[in-house]
Coordinates of C-alpha atoms and ligand atoms in Angstrom, one line a residue:
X1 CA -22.8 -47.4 -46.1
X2 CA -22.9 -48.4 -42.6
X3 CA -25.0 -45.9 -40.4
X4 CA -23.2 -46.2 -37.1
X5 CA -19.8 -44.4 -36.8
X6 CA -16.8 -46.1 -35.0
X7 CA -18.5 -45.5 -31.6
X8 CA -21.3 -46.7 -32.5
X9 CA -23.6 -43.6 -33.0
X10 CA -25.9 -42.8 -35.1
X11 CA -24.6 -40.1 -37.6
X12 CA -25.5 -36.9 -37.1
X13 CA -27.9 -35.2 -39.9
X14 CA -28.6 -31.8 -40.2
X15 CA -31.5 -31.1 -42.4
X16 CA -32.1 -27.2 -43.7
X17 CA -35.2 -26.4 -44.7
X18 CA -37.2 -23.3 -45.2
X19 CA -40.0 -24.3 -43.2
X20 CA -39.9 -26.7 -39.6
X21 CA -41.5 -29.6 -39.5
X22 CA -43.4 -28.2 -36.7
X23 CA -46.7 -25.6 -37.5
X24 CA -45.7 -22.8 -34.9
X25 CA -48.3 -20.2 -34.4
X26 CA -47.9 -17.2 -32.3
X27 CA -50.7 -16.6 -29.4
X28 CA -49.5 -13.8 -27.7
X29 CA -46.7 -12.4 -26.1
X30 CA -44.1 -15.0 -25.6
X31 CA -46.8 -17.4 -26.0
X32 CA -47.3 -19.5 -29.0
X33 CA -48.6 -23.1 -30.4
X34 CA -46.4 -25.8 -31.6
X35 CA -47.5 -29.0 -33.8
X36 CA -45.9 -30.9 -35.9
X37 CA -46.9 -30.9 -39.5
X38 CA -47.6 -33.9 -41.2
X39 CA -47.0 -35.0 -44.7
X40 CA -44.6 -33.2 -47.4
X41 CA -40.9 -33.5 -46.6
X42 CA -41.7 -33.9 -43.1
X43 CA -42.6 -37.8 -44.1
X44 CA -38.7 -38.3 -44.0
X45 CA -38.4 -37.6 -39.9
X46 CA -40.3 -40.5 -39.1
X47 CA -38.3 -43.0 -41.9
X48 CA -34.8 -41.4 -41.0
X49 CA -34.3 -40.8 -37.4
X50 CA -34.3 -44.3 -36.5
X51 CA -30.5 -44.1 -38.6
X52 CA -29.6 -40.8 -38.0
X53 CA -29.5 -38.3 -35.2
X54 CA -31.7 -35.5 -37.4
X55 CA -32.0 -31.9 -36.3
X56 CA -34.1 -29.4 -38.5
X57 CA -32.8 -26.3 -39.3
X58 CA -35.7 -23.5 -40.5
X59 CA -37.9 -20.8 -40.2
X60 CA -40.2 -21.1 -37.2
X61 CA -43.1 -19.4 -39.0
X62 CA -43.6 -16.2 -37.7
X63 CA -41.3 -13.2 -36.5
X64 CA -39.6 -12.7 -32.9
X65 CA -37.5 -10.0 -32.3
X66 CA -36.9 -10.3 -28.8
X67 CA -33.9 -11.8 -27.3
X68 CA -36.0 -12.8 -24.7
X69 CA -39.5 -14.6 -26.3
X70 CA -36.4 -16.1 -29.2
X71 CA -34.5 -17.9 -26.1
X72 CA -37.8 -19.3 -25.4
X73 CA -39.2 -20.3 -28.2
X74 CA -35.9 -22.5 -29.6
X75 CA -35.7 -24.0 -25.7
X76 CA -39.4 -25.2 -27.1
X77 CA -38.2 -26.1 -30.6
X78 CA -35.1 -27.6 -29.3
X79 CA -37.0 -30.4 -27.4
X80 CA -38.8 -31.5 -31.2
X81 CA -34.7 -31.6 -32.7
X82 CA -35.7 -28.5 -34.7
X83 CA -33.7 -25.5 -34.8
X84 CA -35.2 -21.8 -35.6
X85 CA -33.5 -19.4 -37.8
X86 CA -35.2 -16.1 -37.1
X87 CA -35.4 -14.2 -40.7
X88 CA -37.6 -11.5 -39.2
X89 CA -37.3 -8.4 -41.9
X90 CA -35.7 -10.2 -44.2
X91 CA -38.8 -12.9 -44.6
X92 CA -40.9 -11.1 -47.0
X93 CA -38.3 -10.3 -49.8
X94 CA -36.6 -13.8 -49.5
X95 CA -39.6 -15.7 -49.5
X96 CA -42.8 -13.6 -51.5
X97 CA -40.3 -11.4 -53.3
X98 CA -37.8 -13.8 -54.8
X99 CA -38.5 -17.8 -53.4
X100 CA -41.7 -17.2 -54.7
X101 CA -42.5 -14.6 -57.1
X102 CA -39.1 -15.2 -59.1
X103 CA -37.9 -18.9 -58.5
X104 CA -41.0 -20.7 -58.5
X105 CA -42.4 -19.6 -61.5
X106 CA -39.2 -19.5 -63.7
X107 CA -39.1 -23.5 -61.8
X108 CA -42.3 -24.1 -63.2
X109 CA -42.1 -22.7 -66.7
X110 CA -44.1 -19.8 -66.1
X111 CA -41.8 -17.2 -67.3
X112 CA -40.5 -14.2 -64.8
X113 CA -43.4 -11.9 -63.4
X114 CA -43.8 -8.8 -65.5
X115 CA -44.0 -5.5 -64.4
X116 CA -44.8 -2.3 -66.3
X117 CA -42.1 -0.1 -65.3
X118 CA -38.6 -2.0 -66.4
X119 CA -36.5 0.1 -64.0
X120 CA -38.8 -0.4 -61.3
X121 CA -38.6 -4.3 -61.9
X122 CA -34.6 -4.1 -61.8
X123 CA -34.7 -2.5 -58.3
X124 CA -37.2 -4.6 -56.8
X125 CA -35.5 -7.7 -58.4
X126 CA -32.2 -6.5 -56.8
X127 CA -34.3 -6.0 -53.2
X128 CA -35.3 -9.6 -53.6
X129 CA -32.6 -11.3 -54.6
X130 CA -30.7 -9.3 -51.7
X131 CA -32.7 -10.5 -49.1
X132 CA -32.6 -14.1 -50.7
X133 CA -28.6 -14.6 -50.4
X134 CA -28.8 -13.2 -46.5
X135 CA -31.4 -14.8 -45.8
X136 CA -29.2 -17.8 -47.2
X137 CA -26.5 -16.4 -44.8
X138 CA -28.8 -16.2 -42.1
X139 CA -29.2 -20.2 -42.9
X140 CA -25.6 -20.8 -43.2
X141 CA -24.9 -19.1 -39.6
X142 CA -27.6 -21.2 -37.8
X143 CA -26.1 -23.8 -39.3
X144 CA -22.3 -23.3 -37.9
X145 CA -23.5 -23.0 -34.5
X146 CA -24.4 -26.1 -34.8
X147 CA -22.3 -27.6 -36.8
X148 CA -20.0 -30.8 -35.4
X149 CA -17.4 -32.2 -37.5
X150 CA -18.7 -35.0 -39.4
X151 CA -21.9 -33.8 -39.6
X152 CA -24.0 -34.4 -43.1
X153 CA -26.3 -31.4 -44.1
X154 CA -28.8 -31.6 -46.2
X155 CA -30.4 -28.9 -47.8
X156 CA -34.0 -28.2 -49.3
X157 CA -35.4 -26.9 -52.0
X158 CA -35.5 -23.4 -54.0
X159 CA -35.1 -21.3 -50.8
X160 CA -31.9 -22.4 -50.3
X161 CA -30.0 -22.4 -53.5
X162 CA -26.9 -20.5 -52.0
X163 CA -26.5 -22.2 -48.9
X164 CA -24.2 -24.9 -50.3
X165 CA -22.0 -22.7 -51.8
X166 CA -21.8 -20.7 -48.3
X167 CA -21.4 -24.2 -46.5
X168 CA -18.4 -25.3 -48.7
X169 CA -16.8 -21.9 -48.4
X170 CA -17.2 -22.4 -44.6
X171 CA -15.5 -25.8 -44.9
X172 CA -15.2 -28.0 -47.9
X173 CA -15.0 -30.7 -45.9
X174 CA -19.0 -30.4 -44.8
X175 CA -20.9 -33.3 -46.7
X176 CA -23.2 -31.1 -48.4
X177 CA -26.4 -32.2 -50.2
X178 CA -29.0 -30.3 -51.9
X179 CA -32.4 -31.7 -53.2
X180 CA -35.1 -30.3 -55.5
X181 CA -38.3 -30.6 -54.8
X182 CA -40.1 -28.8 -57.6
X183 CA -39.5 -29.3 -61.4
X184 CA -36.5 -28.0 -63.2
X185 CA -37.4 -26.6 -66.4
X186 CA -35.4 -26.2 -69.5
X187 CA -32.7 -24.2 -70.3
X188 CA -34.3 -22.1 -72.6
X189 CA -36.7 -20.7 -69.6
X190 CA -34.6 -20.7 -67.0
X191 CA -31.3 -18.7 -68.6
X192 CA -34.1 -15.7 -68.7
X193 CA -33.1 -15.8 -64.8
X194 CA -30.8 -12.3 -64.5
X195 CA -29.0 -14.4 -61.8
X196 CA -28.6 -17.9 -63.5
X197 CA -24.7 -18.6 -63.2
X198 CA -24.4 -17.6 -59.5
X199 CA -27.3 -20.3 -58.5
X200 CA -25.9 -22.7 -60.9
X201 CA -22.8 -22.4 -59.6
X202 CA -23.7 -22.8 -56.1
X203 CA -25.9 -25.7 -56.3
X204 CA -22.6 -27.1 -57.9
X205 CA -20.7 -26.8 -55.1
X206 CA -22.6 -29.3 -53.3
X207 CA -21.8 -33.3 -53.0
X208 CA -25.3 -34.9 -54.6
X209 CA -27.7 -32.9 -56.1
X210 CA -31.4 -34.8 -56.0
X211 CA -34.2 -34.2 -58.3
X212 CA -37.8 -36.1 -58.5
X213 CA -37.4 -36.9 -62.1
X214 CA -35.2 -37.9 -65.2
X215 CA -36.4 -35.0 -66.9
X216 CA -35.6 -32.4 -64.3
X217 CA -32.3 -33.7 -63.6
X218 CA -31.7 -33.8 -67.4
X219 CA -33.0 -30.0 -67.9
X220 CA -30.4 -29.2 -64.8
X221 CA -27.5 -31.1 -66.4
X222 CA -28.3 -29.5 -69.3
X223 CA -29.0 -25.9 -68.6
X224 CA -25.2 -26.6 -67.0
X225 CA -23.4 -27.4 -69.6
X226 CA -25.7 -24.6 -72.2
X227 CA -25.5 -21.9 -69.5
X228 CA -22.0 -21.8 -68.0
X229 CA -20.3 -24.5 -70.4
X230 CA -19.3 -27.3 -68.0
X231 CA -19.5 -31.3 -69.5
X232 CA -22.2 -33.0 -68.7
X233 CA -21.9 -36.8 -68.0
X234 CA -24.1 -40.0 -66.6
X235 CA -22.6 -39.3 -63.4
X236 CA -24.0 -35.3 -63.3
X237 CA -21.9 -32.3 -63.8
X238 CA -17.8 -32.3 -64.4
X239 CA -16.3 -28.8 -63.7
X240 CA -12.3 -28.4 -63.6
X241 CA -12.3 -32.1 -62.9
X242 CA -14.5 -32.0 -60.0
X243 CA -17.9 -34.1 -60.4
X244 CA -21.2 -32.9 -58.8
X245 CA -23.2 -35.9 -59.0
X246 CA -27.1 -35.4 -59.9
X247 CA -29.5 -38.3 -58.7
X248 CA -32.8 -39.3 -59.6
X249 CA -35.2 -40.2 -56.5
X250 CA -38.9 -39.7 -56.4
X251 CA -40.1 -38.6 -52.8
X252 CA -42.9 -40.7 -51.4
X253 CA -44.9 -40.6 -48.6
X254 CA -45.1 -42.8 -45.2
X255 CA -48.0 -44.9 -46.6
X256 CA -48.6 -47.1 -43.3
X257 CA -49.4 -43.8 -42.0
X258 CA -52.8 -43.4 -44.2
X259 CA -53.4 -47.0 -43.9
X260 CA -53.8 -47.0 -40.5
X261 CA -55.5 -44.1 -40.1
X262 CA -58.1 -45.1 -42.8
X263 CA -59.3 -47.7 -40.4
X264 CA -59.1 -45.5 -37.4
X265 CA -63.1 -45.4 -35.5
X266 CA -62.9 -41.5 -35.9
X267 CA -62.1 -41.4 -39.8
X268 CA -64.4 -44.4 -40.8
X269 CA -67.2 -42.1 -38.5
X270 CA -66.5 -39.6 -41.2
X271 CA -66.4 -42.2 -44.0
X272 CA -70.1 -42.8 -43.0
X273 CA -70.9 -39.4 -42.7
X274 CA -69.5 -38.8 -46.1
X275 CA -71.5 -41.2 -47.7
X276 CA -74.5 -40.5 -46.3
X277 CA -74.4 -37.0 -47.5
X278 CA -72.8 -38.0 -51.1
X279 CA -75.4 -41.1 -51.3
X280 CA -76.1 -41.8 -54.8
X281 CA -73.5 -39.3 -56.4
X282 CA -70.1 -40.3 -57.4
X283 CA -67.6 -38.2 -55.7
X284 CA -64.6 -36.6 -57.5
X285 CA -62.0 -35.2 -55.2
X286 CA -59.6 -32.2 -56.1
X287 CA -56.6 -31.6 -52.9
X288 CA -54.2 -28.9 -54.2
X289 CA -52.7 -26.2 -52.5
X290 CA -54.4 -23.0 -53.9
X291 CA -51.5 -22.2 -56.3
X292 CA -51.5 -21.5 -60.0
X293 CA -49.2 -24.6 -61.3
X294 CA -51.8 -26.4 -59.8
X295 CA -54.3 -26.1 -62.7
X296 CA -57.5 -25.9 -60.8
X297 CA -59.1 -23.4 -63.1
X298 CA -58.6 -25.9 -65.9
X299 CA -60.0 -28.4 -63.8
X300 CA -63.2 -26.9 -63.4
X301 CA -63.1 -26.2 -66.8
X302 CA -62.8 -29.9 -67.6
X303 CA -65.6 -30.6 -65.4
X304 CA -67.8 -28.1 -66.9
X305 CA -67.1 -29.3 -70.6
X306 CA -68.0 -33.1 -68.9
X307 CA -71.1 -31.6 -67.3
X308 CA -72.7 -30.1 -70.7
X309 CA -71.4 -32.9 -72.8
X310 CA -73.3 -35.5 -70.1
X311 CA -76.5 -34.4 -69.1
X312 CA -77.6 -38.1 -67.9
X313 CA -74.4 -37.4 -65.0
X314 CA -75.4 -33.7 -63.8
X315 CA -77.1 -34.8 -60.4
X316 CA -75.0 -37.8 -60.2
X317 CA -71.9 -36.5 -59.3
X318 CA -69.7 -34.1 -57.6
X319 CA -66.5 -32.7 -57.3
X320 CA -65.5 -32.1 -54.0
X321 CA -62.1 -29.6 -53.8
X322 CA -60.1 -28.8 -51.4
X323 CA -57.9 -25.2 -52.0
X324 CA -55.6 -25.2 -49.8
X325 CA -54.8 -20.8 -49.2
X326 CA -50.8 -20.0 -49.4
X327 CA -48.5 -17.6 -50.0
X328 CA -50.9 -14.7 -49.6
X329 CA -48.2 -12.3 -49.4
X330 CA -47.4 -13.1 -53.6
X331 CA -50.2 -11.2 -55.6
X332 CA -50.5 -13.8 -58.5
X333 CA -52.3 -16.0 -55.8
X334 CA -54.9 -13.3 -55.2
X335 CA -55.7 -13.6 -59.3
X336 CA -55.8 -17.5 -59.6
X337 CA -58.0 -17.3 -56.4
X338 CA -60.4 -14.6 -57.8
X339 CA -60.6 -16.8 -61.2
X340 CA -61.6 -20.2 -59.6
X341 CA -64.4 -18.4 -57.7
X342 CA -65.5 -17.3 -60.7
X343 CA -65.5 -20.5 -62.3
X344 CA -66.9 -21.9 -59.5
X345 CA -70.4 -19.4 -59.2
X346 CA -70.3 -19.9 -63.1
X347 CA -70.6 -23.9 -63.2
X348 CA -72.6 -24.7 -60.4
X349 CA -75.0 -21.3 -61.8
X350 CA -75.5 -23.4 -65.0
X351 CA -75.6 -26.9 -63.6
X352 CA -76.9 -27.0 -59.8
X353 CA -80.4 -27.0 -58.9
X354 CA -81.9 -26.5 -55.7
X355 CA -81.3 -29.8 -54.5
X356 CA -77.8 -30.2 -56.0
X357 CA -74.6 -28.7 -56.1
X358 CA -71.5 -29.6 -58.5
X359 CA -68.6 -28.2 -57.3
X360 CA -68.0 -28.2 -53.5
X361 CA -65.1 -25.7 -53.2
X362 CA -63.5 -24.8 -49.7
X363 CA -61.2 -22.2 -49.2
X364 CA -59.3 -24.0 -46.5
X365 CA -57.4 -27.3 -45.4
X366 CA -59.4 -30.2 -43.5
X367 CA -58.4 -32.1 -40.6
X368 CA -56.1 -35.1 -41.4
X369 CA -58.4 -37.6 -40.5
X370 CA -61.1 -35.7 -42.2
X371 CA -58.6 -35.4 -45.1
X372 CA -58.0 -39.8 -45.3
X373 CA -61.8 -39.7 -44.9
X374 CA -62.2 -37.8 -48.1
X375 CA -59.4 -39.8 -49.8
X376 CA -61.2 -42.9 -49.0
X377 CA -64.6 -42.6 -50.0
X378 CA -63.7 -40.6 -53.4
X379 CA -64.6 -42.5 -56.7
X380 CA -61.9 -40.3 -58.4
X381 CA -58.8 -38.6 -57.5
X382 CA -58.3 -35.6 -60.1
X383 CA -54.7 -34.1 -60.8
X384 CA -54.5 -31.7 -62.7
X385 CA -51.1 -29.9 -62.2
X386 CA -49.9 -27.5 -64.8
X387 CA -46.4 -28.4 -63.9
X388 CA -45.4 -30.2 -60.4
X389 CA -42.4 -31.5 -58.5
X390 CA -44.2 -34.5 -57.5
X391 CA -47.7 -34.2 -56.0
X392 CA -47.5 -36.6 -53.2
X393 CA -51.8 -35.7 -52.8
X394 CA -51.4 -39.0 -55.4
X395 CA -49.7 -40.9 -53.3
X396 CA -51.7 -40.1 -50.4
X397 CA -54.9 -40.9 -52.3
X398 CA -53.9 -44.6 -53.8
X399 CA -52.5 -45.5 -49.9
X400 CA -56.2 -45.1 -48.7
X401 CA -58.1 -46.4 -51.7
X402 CA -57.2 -50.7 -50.4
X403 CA -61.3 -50.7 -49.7
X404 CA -62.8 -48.2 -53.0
X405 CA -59.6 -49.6 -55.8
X406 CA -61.3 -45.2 -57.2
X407 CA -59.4 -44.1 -60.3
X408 CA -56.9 -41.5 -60.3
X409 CA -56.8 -39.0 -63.1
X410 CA -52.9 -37.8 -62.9
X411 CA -51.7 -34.4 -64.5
X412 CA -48.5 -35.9 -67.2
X413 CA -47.2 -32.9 -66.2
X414 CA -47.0 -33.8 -62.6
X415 CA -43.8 -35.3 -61.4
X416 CA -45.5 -38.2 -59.8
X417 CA -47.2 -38.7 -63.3
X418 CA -43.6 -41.0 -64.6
X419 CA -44.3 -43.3 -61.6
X420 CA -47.8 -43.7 -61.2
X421 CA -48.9 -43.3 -64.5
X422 CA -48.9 -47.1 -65.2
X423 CA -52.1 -47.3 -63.0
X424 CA -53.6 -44.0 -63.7
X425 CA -55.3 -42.2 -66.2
X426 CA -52.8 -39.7 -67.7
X427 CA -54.0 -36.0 -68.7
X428 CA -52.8 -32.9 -70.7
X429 CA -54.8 -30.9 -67.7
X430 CA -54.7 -27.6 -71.3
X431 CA -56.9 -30.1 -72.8
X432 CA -60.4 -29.6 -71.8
X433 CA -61.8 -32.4 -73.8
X434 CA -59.3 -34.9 -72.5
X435 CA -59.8 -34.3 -69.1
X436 CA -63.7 -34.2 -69.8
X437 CA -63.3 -37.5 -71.6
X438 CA -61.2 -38.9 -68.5
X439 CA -63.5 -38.2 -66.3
X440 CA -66.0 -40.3 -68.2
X441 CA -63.8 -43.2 -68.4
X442 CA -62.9 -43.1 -64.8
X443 CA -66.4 -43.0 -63.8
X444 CA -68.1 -45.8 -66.4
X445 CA -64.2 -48.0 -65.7
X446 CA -64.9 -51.6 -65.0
X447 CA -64.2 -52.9 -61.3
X448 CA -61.9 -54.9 -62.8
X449 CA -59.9 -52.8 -64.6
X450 CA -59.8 -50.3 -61.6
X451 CA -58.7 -53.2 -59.2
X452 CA -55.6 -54.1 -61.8
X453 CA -54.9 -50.5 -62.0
X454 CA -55.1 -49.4 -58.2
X455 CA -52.8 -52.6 -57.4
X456 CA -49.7 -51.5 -59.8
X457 CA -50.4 -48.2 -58.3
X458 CA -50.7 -49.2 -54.2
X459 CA -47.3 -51.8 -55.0
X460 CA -45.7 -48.4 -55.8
X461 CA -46.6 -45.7 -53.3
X462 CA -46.4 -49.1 -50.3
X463 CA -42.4 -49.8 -51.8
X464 CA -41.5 -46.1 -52.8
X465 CA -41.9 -44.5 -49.5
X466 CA -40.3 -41.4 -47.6
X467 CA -38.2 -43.4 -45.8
X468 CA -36.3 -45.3 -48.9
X469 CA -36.2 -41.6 -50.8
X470 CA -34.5 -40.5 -47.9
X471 CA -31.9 -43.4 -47.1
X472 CA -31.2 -43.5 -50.6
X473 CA -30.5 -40.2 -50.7
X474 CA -28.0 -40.5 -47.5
X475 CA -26.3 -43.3 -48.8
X476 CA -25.7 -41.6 -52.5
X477 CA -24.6 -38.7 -50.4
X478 CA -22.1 -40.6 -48.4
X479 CA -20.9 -42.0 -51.5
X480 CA -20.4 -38.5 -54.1
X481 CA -18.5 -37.3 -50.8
X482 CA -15.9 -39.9 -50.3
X483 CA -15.8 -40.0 -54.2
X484 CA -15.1 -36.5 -54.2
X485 CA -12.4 -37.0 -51.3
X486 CA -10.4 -39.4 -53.8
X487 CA -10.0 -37.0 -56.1
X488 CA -8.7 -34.4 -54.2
X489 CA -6.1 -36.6 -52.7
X490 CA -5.0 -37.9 -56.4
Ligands
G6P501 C1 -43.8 -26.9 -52.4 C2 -42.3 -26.6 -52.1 C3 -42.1 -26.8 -50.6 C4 -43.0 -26.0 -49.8 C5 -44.5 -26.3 -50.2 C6 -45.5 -25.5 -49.4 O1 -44.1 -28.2 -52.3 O2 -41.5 -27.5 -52.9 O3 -40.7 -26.5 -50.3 O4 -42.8 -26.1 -48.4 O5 -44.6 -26.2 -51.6 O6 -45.3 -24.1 -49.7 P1 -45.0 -23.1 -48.5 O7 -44.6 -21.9 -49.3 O8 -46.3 -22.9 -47.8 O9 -43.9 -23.7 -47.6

């Protein structure tokens, strides 16, 4: 497609997204920080802008109710191209309640939360799927205001399943695009969803629908056709005539990013500092968000079966692990977190000594730099992901592992597991022994085999970036639209 309009302009993209790419903290009264946030979905702003005017659209992270201080703070916002849609009271039920208690784990196979009193579930299910379509409104609103003719919009993820049906309704004539970036499970879990058709159907609306995988965008297609009887083609979904076309594209990451910055003076000054401290162990390095599809309880129970099974390793290595805290407002986060301290007190009870430690577990994120130092000087990257979208940790690790070639130990149920697995070691992260007996083979693996794997691997993440996802996307997008423009004029 060509990126310039007849004036020679860069289209204009609107991208909706829960969060900003921009951390914004409150400080006081009509005070507050503002930084951008690296990595995630955020990689496509520095890959995309160059071709298209981008704007975010999204949450600024924290509530303001005055006219005043909100005036302020998107003047602020306005100058990083982001937008702020101010969900205020309406933030806890749309994002704990239903984002997050409901869709994520019904996304992620886990079945809907359970609660003892059935009536008591119904109404609080009703509150939070409520305050998930207006907040979806509130979305859609921000959006008009801004809106100019020709504009694309592009929507993200589980939090905004309703917005392209709202857009369309709007104006059909909106490019509308809506991408996935979690796992889409199969039919048979997700029709225990009380509001499956409505989010199926409004997803359906939309131009291009994008998913990480094969697998996902096959359980979507088929959930489709199972749940509210529509065909189901190569193309994506035919309803009445009218195509919604479903695309595959793994995200990636922007891997000159952590190249560079792994021979920046202040990270290799932590590289040194981290082997010093680590001299003579092998370091294993866990960097997950502190969440339950995450698997970091089976982790640690991987380790621990590896520890007892391999006394001759027990003060010669350690698994360093970063947990991430989120979503503190959803009480199955509390339970995970309370199980992996336990774990954690348990194995390095029955395996430290005074002078060692196994398991190195902080209840917080590091620095970036701190972050590529860590990536850099581990001998293994573990994964262990009950489900995942993609786990871009993965990529991150193999773009700063040119110097180590370490081994990374990849979750199959990860999303980034069907396109690195050719250069990692794959795991059922339920199997203990299999993830004991990885660990093994990734620590005793040849330095030759390592090198052959980290190169298919490093070819991957270096070609598969952030920037391709998201011009492929755009280009798929522009296509489905002016597809779908045909047909209407036939
Ligand atoms: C997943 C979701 C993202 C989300 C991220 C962090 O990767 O797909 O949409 O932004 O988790 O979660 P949070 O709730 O902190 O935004």
């Amino acid at each position: 497609m060509s990126r310039d309009d007849a004036c020679g302009k860069r289209p204009r993209l609107l991208v909706v997204a829960n969060r900003l790419p921009v951390s914004a903290k409150r400080t006081g009264e009509n005070s507050w920080s503002l930084e951008m946030s690296p990595g995630g979905k955020f990689n496509l702003l520095g890959g995309v802008t160059a071709q298209f005017d981008t704007k975010w659209v999204g949450w600024p992270g924290f509530d303001v109710y005055n006219e005043v201080e909100k005036n302020a703070l998107s003047k602020s916002l306005a100058e990083m191209k982001c937008i702020p849609v101010f969900l205020n009271e309406v933030f806890d039920q749309y994002y704990n309640g239903y984002s997050n208690g409901i869709l994520w784990p019904i996304l992620h196979h886990m079945g809907l939360p359970q609660e003892d009193d059935h009536d008591d579930t119904n109404k609080t299910f009703q509150t939070k799927y409520d305050a998930y379509k207006k907040a979806n409104r509130m979305f859609l609103d921000v959006v008009i205001e801004n809106y100019e003719e020709g504009d694309i919009v592009w929507c993200q993820d589980y939090h905004l399943m309703f917005l392209p049906q709202y857009l369309k309704e709007y104006n059909k004539k909106i490019k509308v695009g809506w991408f996935l970036h979690s796992p889409f499970p199969s039919s048979d879990v997700y029709k225990t969803l009380p509001s499956r058709s409505e989010l199926l159907r409004s997803v359906l609306t939309a131009d291009l629908l994008g998913f990480h995988t094969y697998d996902f965008a096959r359980n979507f297609v088929s959930t489709c056709t199972r749940i509210l009887g529509v065909e189901g083609t190569h193309e994506g979904v035919v309803d009445q005539g009218r195509v919604t076309r479903v695309a595959v594209l793994p995200m990636g990451i922007d891997p000159d990013r952590f190249i560079k910055a792994c021979k920046l003076p202040e990270v290799i000054q932590h590289m040194n500092e981290l082997k010093d401290r680590f001299s003579g162990k092998k370091v294993i390095l866990g960097v997950d968000r502190l969440d339950m599809i995450k698997g970091i309880p089976q982790k640690y129970l991987g380790f621990e079966k590896f520890l007892e099974e391999n006394p001759n390793w027990r003060d010669k290595v350690v698994l360093v692990q970063i947990a991430v805290p989120t979503r503190n407002g959803v009480s199955e986060y509390g339970k995970v977190k309370n199980q992996v301290h336990g774990l954690v007190g348990r194995i390095n009870g029955r395996f430290g000594s005074v002078s060692s430690v196994p398991i190195h577990h902080l209840d917080r994120s590091v620095h970036s730099n701190y972050l590529c130092a860590l990536y850099a000087i581990a001998d293994v990257m573990l994964v262990t992901s009950l489900r995942d979208g993609l786990n871009l940790v993965s990529h991150e690790f193999v773009a700063c592992q040119e110097a180590k070639r370490g081994v990374l130990i990849l979750s199959e149920f990860a999303g980034a597991g069907q396109s690195l697995g050719a250069g990692a070691l794959l795991v059922n992260p339920w199997n203990v022994t299999e993830v004991s007996s990885a660990i093994k083979e990734a620590l005793n693996m040849p330095a030759e085999e390592r090198e052959k794997r980290h190169r298919v691997n490093f070819q991957y993440v270096k070609t598969h970036s952030a920037k391709k996802w998201g011009l492929d996307f755009l280009s798929e997008l522009n296509d489905a639209f002016a597809e779908s423009e045909m047909q209407i004029r036939k």
